[in-house]
Structures are given as structure tokens and as C-alpha cells.
PDB file of C-alpha atoms in Angstrom:
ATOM      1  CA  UNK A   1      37.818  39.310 -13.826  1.00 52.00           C
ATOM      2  CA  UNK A   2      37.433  40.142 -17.506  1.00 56.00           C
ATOM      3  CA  UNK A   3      39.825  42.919 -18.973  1.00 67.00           C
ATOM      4  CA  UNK A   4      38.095  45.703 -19.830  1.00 76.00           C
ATOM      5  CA  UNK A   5      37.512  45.920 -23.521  1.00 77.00           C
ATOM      6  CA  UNK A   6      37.877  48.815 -25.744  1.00 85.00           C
ATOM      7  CA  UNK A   7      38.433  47.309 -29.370  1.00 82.00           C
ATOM      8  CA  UNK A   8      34.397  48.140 -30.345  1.00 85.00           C
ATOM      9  CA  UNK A   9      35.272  51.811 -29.687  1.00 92.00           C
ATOM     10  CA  UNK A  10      38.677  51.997 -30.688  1.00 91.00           C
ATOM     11  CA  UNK A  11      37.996  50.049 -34.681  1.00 89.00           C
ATOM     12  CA  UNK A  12      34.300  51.138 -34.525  1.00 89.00           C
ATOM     13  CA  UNK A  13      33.365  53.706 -31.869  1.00 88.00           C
ATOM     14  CA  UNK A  14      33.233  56.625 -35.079  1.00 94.00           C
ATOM     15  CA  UNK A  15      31.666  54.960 -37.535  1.00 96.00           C
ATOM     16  CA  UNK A  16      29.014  52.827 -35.085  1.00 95.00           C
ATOM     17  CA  UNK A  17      29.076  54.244 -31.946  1.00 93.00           C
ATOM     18  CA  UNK A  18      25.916  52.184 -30.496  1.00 95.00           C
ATOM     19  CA  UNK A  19      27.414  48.999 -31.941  1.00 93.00           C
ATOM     20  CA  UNK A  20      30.846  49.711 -30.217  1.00 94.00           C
ATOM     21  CA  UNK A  21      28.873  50.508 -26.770  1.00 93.00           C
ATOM     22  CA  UNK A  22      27.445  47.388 -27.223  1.00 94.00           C
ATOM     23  CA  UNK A  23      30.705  45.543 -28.116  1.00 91.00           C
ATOM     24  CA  UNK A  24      32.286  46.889 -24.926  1.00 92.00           C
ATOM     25  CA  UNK A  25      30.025  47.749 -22.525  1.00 93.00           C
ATOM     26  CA  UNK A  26      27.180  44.457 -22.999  1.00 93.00           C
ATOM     27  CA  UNK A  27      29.324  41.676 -24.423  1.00 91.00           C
ATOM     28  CA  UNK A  28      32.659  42.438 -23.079  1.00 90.00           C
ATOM     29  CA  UNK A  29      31.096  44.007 -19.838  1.00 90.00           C
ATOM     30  CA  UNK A  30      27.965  42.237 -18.873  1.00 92.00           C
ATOM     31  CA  UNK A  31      28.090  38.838 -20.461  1.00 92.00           C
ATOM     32  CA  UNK A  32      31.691  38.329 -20.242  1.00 91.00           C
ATOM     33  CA  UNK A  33      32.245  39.867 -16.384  1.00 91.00           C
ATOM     34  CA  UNK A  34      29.721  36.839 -14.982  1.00 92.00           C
ATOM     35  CA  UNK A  35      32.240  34.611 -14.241  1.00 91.00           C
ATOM     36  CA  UNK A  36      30.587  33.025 -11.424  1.00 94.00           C
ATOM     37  CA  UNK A  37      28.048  31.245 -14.357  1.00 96.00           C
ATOM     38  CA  UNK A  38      31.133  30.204 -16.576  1.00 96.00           C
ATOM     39  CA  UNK A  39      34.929  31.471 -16.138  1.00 96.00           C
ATOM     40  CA  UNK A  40      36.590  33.563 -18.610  1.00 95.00           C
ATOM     41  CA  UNK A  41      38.233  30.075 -19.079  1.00 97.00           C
ATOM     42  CA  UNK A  42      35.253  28.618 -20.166  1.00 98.00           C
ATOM     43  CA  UNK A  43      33.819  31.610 -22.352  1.00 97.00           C
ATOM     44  CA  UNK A  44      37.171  31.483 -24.263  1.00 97.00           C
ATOM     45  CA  UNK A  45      36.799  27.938 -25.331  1.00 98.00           C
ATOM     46  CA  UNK A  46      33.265  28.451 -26.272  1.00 98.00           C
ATOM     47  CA  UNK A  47      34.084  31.663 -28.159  1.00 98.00           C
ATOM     48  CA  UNK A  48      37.007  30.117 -30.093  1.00 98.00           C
ATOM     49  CA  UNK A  49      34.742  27.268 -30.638  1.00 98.00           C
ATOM     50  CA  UNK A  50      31.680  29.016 -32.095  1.00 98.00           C
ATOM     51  CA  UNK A  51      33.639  31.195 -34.272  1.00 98.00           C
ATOM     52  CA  UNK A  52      35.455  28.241 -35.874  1.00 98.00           C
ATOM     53  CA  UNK A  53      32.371  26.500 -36.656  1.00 98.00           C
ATOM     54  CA  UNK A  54      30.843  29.369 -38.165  1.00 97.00           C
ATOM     55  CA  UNK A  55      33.998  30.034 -40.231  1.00 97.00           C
ATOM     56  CA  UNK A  56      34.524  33.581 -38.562  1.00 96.00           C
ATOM     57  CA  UNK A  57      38.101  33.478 -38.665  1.00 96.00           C
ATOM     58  CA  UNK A  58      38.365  37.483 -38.719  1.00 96.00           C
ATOM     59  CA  UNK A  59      37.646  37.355 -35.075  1.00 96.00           C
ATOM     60  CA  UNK A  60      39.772  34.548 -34.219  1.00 98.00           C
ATOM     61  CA  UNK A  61      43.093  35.600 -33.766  1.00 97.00           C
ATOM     62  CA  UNK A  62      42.199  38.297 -31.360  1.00 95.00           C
ATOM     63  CA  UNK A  63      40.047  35.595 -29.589  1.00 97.00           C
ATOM     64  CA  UNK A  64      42.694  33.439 -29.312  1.00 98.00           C
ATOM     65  CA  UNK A  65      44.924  35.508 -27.487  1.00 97.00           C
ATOM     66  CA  UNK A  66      42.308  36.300 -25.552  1.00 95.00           C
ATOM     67  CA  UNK A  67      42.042  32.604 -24.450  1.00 97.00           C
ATOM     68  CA  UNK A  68      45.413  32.245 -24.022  1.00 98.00           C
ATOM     69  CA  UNK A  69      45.802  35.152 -21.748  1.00 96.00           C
ATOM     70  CA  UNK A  70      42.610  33.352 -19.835  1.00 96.00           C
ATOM     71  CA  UNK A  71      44.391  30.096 -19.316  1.00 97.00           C
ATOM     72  CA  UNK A  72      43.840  27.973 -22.475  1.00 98.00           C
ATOM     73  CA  UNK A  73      47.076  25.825 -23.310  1.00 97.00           C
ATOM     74  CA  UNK A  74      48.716  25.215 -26.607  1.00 98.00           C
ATOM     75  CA  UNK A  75      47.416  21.131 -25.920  1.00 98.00           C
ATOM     76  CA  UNK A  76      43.711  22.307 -24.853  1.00 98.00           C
ATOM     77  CA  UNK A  77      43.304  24.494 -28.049  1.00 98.00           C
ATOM     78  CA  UNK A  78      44.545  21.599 -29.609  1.00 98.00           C
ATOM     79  CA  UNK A  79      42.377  19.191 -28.791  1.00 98.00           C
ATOM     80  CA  UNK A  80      39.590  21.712 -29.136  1.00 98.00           C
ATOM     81  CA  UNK A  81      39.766  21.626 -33.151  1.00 98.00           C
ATOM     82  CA  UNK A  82      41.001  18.636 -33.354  1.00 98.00           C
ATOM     83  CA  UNK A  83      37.701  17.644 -31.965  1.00 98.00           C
ATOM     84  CA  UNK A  84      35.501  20.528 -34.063  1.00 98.00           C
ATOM     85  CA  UNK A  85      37.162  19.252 -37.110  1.00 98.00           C
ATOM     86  CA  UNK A  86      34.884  16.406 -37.339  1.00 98.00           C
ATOM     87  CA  UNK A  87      31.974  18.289 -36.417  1.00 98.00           C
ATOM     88  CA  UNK A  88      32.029  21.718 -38.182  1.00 97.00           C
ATOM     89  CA  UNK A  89      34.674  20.662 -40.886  1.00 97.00           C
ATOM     90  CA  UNK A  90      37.975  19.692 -41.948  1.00 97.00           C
ATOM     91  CA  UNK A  91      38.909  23.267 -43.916  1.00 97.00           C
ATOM     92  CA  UNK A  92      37.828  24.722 -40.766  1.00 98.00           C
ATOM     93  CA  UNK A  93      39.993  23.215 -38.407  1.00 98.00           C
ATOM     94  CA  UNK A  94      42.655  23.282 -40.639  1.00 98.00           C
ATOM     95  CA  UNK A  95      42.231  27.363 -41.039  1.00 97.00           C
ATOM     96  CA  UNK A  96      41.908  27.640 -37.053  1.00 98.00           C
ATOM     97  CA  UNK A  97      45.427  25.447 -36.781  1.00 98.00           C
ATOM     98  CA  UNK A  98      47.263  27.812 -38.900  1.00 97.00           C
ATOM     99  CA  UNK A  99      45.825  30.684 -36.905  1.00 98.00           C
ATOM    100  CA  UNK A 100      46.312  28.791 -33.491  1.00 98.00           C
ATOM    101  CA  UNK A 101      50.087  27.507 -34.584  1.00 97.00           C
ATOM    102  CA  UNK A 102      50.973  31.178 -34.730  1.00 97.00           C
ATOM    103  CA  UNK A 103      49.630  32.694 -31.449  1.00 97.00           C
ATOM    104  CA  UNK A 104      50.217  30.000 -28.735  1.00 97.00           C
ATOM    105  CA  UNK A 105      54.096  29.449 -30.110  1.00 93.00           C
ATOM    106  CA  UNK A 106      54.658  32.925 -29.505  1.00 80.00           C
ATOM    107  CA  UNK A 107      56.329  33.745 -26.018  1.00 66.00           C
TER     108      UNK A 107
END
């Protein structure tokens, strides 16, 4: 089971409470708790995937944990850009390496 979220309200939940709620509650609680359609596994990869290829790298790192803590290995994340690189681009995957490097050599 997905963790229960809390980052919409905690960065956002003053300034855009309705977009926190929504951060939390929809994405994080409804979309992301249907893990009998796709594992957490799954939603990871496709997360970490769709921000790289739309160059969201602000919302990386945090996904990346997040994928790590569901599963994904340093050689699956790996392979993962290795693959987008020639898809989304080469600065991209590079960017997501340095980003990836960092968070699945930590213990």
C-alpha cells in the first residue's frame, strides 16, 4: 500500500489549500492506492519516466526515492534512462543520472 502523502499540504497546504488536497488526497490517495491496476512498483517507473521526458527534474529527486523505497534497483533505474535517453533526449538522461547517481548510492 501507498504511504500516505502529506508533501501537498506540508510545501503548499497555506498558500493552495485545494491544490494540496488534491496532491494528497486524489493523486497520492486515489490514483496511487490502486495497486491492484499497476503496483506502486510500476507507478514509480512510470512517474520517474514521465517526469524525465518532460524535463521536470524539480520533482524528481523526491520521486526517486519514492521508487526506490517501492522496489526500483540502482540497475532498473538504470536501464530506465538509459533507454529514455534516446527517446526524450540525451541532456535529459544525462540530468536524471546525476540526480539518480546521488539517491540510489545512498544507504
Amino acid at each position: 500500500m501507498a504511504k500516505k502523502q502529506t508533501a501537498g499540504r506540508d510545501k503548499l497546504g497555506d498558500f493552495a489549500p485545494k491544490f494540496a488536497e488534491l496532491n494528497d488526497d486524489v493523486l497520492f490517495g486515489e490514483v496511487w492506492s490502486r495497486e491492484t491496476q499497476l503496483s506502486a512498483h510500476q507507478r514509480s517507473l512510470i512517474t520517474i519516466s514521465a517526469l524525465i521526458s518532460g524535463g521536470n527534474l524539480e520533482q524528481l529527486p523526491a520521486h526517486l526515492k519514492i521508487g526506490k523505497a517501492n522496489g526500483i534497483t540502482k540497475t532498473e533505474i538504470a536501464e530506465v534512462i538509459t533507454h529514455l535517453a534516446f527517446y526524450v533526449g540525451w541532456p535529459k538522461a544525462w540530468s536524471a543520472f546525476n540526480l539518480a547517481k546521488t539517491i540510489f548510492t545512498e544507504d
